[in-house]
Amino acid sequence: MLALIYFIILGVIAVGSALCVLLSKHPLYGALSLVVSMLSLAGIYGLLGSPFIGVVQIMVYAGAIIMLLTFVIMVLNAAKDSKTPMFDKVSLFVIPAALVLSGLVGFILVRAPLAFDAETVRGSVKITSETLFNVAQTGPGYFVLFEVIGLLLLSAMGAAVLMAKKRLGTNEEEK
């Protein structure tokens, strides 16, 4: 029953922060909303019994890709913001969502036993890598998804650079 309550809370936070990504007027606030969404999805993966996918979600998406996205936003903005709003309508959801997420993490850390039980380990890095990157014809094909996501991110970065180049080449008088 407690897992269902956690799932509902994390699901509402994930959907709400995803809506905040769409409704945010400032791109940096959209990126922060995306971080909240990724963290709540990692919590859902943990509830579903996939702690490895949850940790990968945090490390890869909420860590590396959001940092790269924030860097691109800051470079493309080129310090043209004279005034960034301190709070907007999106922050009315993101701030309580971040507080609820941190409260859930604190509650779980206080209640969870921190002892390591060697019998609960179900896999290893070797088994995981053999499953994810099995290129045999009878394999699951996860490596194709890995490469498609890489190409998608590469094309998104190329499009961002082209858009920035177009914008940086214009004069202020032409606008």
Short mmCIF file of C-alpha atoms in Angstrom, two decimals:
data_model
loop_
_atom_site.label_atom_id
_atom_site.label_comp_id
_atom_site.label_asym_id
_atom_site.label_seq_id
_atom_site.Cartn_x
_atom_site.Cartn_y
_atom_site.Cartn_z
CA MET A 1 0.00 0.00 0.00
CA LEU A 2 2.87 2.37 0.81
CA ALA A 3 4.44 1.63 -2.58
CA LEU A 4 1.20 2.64 -4.29
CA ILE A 5 1.20 5.95 -2.41
CA TYR A 6 4.83 6.57 -3.42
CA PHE A 7 3.99 5.69 -7.02
CA ILE A 8 1.07 8.13 -7.10
CA ILE A 9 3.15 10.93 -5.55
CA LEU A 10 6.08 10.35 -7.92
CA GLY A 11 3.74 10.03 -10.91
CA VAL A 12 2.03 13.33 -10.13
CA ILE A 13 5.41 15.02 -9.71
CA ALA A 14 6.69 13.53 -13.00
CA VAL A 15 3.65 14.61 -14.99
CA GLY A 16 3.47 18.02 -13.31
CA SER A 17 7.12 18.82 -13.88
CA ALA A 18 6.86 17.62 -17.49
CA LEU A 19 4.01 20.11 -17.94
CA CYS A 20 6.20 22.76 -16.34
CA VAL A 21 8.85 22.05 -18.98
CA LEU A 22 6.28 22.90 -21.64
CA LEU A 23 4.81 25.93 -19.85
CA SER A 24 8.02 27.54 -18.61
CA LYS A 25 8.88 30.87 -20.23
CA HIS A 26 12.55 30.75 -19.32
CA PRO A 27 14.58 27.84 -20.76
CA LEU A 28 16.68 27.44 -17.62
CA TYR A 29 13.55 26.91 -15.53
CA GLY A 30 12.41 24.37 -18.11
CA ALA A 31 15.70 22.51 -17.68
CA LEU A 32 15.30 22.50 -13.90
CA SER A 33 11.76 21.17 -14.28
CA LEU A 34 13.18 18.45 -16.49
CA VAL A 35 15.62 17.51 -13.72
CA VAL A 36 12.71 17.12 -11.29
CA SER A 37 10.90 14.97 -13.84
CA MET A 38 13.95 12.75 -14.36
CA LEU A 39 14.46 12.32 -10.61
CA SER A 40 10.85 11.32 -10.08
CA LEU A 41 11.11 8.82 -12.95
CA ALA A 42 14.19 7.36 -11.27
CA GLY A 43 12.12 6.94 -8.11
CA ILE A 44 9.43 5.14 -10.10
CA TYR A 45 12.07 2.82 -11.57
CA GLY A 46 13.26 2.08 -8.04
CA LEU A 47 9.70 1.26 -6.98
CA LEU A 48 9.37 -1.10 -9.93
CA GLY A 49 12.37 -3.11 -8.74
CA SER A 50 14.92 -1.74 -11.23
CA PRO A 51 17.47 0.11 -9.15
CA PHE A 52 20.08 -0.10 -11.92
CA ILE A 53 17.82 1.73 -14.39
CA GLY A 54 17.01 4.30 -11.69
CA VAL A 55 20.69 4.99 -11.02
CA VAL A 56 21.41 5.21 -14.76
CA GLN A 57 18.48 7.62 -15.09
CA ILE A 58 19.98 9.87 -12.44
CA MET A 59 23.58 9.66 -13.64
CA VAL A 60 23.03 9.90 -17.38
CA TYR A 61 19.88 11.94 -17.84
CA ALA A 62 19.51 14.02 -14.70
CA GLY A 63 23.27 14.49 -14.46
CA ALA A 64 25.15 14.60 -17.72
CA ILE A 65 22.51 15.46 -20.29
CA ILE A 66 20.82 18.14 -18.21
CA MET A 67 24.22 19.68 -17.50
CA LEU A 68 24.92 19.71 -21.24
CA LEU A 69 21.48 21.17 -21.95
CA THR A 70 22.01 23.88 -19.34
CA PHE A 71 25.39 24.70 -20.86
CA VAL A 72 23.83 25.03 -24.32
CA ILE A 73 21.05 27.26 -22.92
CA MET A 74 23.61 29.51 -21.28
CA VAL A 75 25.77 29.71 -24.41
CA LEU A 76 22.81 30.41 -26.72
CA ASN A 77 21.41 33.01 -24.37
CA ALA A 78 24.71 34.93 -24.64
CA ALA A 79 23.88 37.00 -21.53
CA LYS A 80 21.03 38.82 -23.26
CA ASP A 81 18.77 38.51 -20.24
CA SER A 82 18.79 41.80 -18.42
CA LYS A 83 16.28 40.54 -15.88
CA THR A 84 15.41 36.93 -15.14
CA PRO A 85 12.21 36.55 -13.15
CA MET A 86 12.80 35.17 -9.68
CA PHE A 87 9.56 33.19 -9.56
CA ASP A 88 6.90 32.46 -12.12
CA LYS A 89 3.85 30.21 -12.28
CA VAL A 90 6.02 27.15 -12.96
CA SER A 91 7.93 27.61 -9.72
CA LEU A 92 4.66 27.24 -7.83
CA PHE A 93 4.78 23.56 -8.78
CA VAL A 94 8.51 22.88 -9.02
CA ILE A 95 9.46 24.14 -5.56
CA PRO A 96 6.85 22.03 -3.69
CA ALA A 97 7.67 19.05 -5.93
CA ALA A 98 11.37 19.35 -5.07
CA LEU A 99 10.49 19.59 -1.37
CA VAL A 100 8.26 16.49 -1.58
CA LEU A 101 10.98 14.57 -3.45
CA SER A 102 13.60 15.50 -0.88
CA GLY A 103 11.20 14.57 1.92
CA LEU A 104 10.56 11.16 0.34
CA VAL A 105 14.28 10.55 -0.08
CA GLY A 106 14.94 11.59 3.53
CA PHE A 107 12.12 9.37 4.82
CA ILE A 108 13.41 6.39 2.84
CA LEU A 109 16.99 6.93 3.98
CA VAL A 110 15.93 7.10 7.62
CA ARG A 111 13.76 3.98 7.42
CA ALA A 112 15.93 1.86 5.10
CA PRO A 113 18.56 -0.47 6.53
CA LEU A 114 21.99 0.58 5.33
CA ALA A 115 23.56 -2.86 5.70
CA PHE A 116 24.74 -4.64 2.56
CA ASP A 117 23.35 -8.10 2.03
CA ALA A 118 25.40 -10.07 -0.51
CA GLU A 119 22.56 -12.48 -1.21
CA THR A 120 20.31 -9.76 -2.65
CA VAL A 121 22.70 -9.03 -5.54
CA ARG A 122 21.00 -10.50 -8.60
CA GLY A 123 23.41 -9.55 -11.35
CA SER A 124 26.78 -8.17 -12.20
CA VAL A 125 28.27 -5.66 -14.58
CA LYS A 126 29.28 -8.47 -16.91
CA ILE A 127 25.72 -9.83 -17.15
CA THR A 128 24.28 -6.33 -17.63
CA SER A 129 26.77 -5.40 -20.36
CA GLU A 130 26.26 -8.70 -22.15
CA THR A 131 22.51 -8.11 -22.15
CA LEU A 132 22.59 -4.46 -23.18
CA PHE A 133 25.24 -4.75 -25.89
CA ASN A 134 24.43 -8.17 -27.33
CA VAL A 135 24.83 -7.68 -31.08
CA ALA A 136 23.88 -11.22 -32.01
CA GLN A 137 20.92 -11.68 -34.29
CA THR A 138 19.00 -13.44 -31.53
CA GLY A 139 19.85 -10.71 -28.98
CA PRO A 140 17.33 -8.23 -27.57
CA GLY A 141 18.60 -5.33 -29.71
CA TYR A 142 19.13 -2.81 -26.94
CA PHE A 143 22.29 -1.57 -28.62
CA VAL A 144 20.17 -0.18 -31.46
CA LEU A 145 18.22 1.99 -28.99
CA PHE A 146 21.51 3.18 -27.50
CA GLU A 147 22.80 4.25 -30.92
CA VAL A 148 19.50 5.85 -31.97
CA ILE A 149 19.44 7.97 -28.81
CA GLY A 150 23.05 8.98 -29.46
CA LEU A 151 22.20 10.07 -33.01
CA LEU A 152 19.14 11.94 -31.78
CA LEU A 153 21.21 13.86 -29.22
CA LEU A 154 23.90 14.59 -31.82
CA SER A 155 21.34 15.96 -34.28
CA ALA A 156 19.74 18.07 -31.53
CA MET A 157 23.11 19.60 -30.69
CA GLY A 158 23.77 20.28 -34.39
CA ALA A 159 20.38 21.98 -34.73
CA ALA A 160 21.08 24.08 -31.62
CA VAL A 161 24.41 25.22 -33.05
CA LEU A 162 22.82 26.10 -36.40
CA MET A 163 20.06 28.06 -34.68
CA ALA A 164 22.60 29.90 -32.57
CA LYS A 165 24.73 30.69 -35.60
CA LYS A 166 21.72 32.11 -37.43
CA ARG A 167 20.76 34.23 -34.44
CA LEU A 168 24.29 35.42 -33.71
CA GLY A 169 24.76 36.54 -37.34
CA THR A 170 21.88 39.02 -37.25
CA ASN A 171 22.27 42.65 -36.32
CA GLU A 172 20.17 44.43 -33.74
CA GLU A 173 19.02 47.01 -36.33
CA GLU A 174 17.55 44.28 -38.57
CA LYS A 175 15.18 43.09 -35.83
#
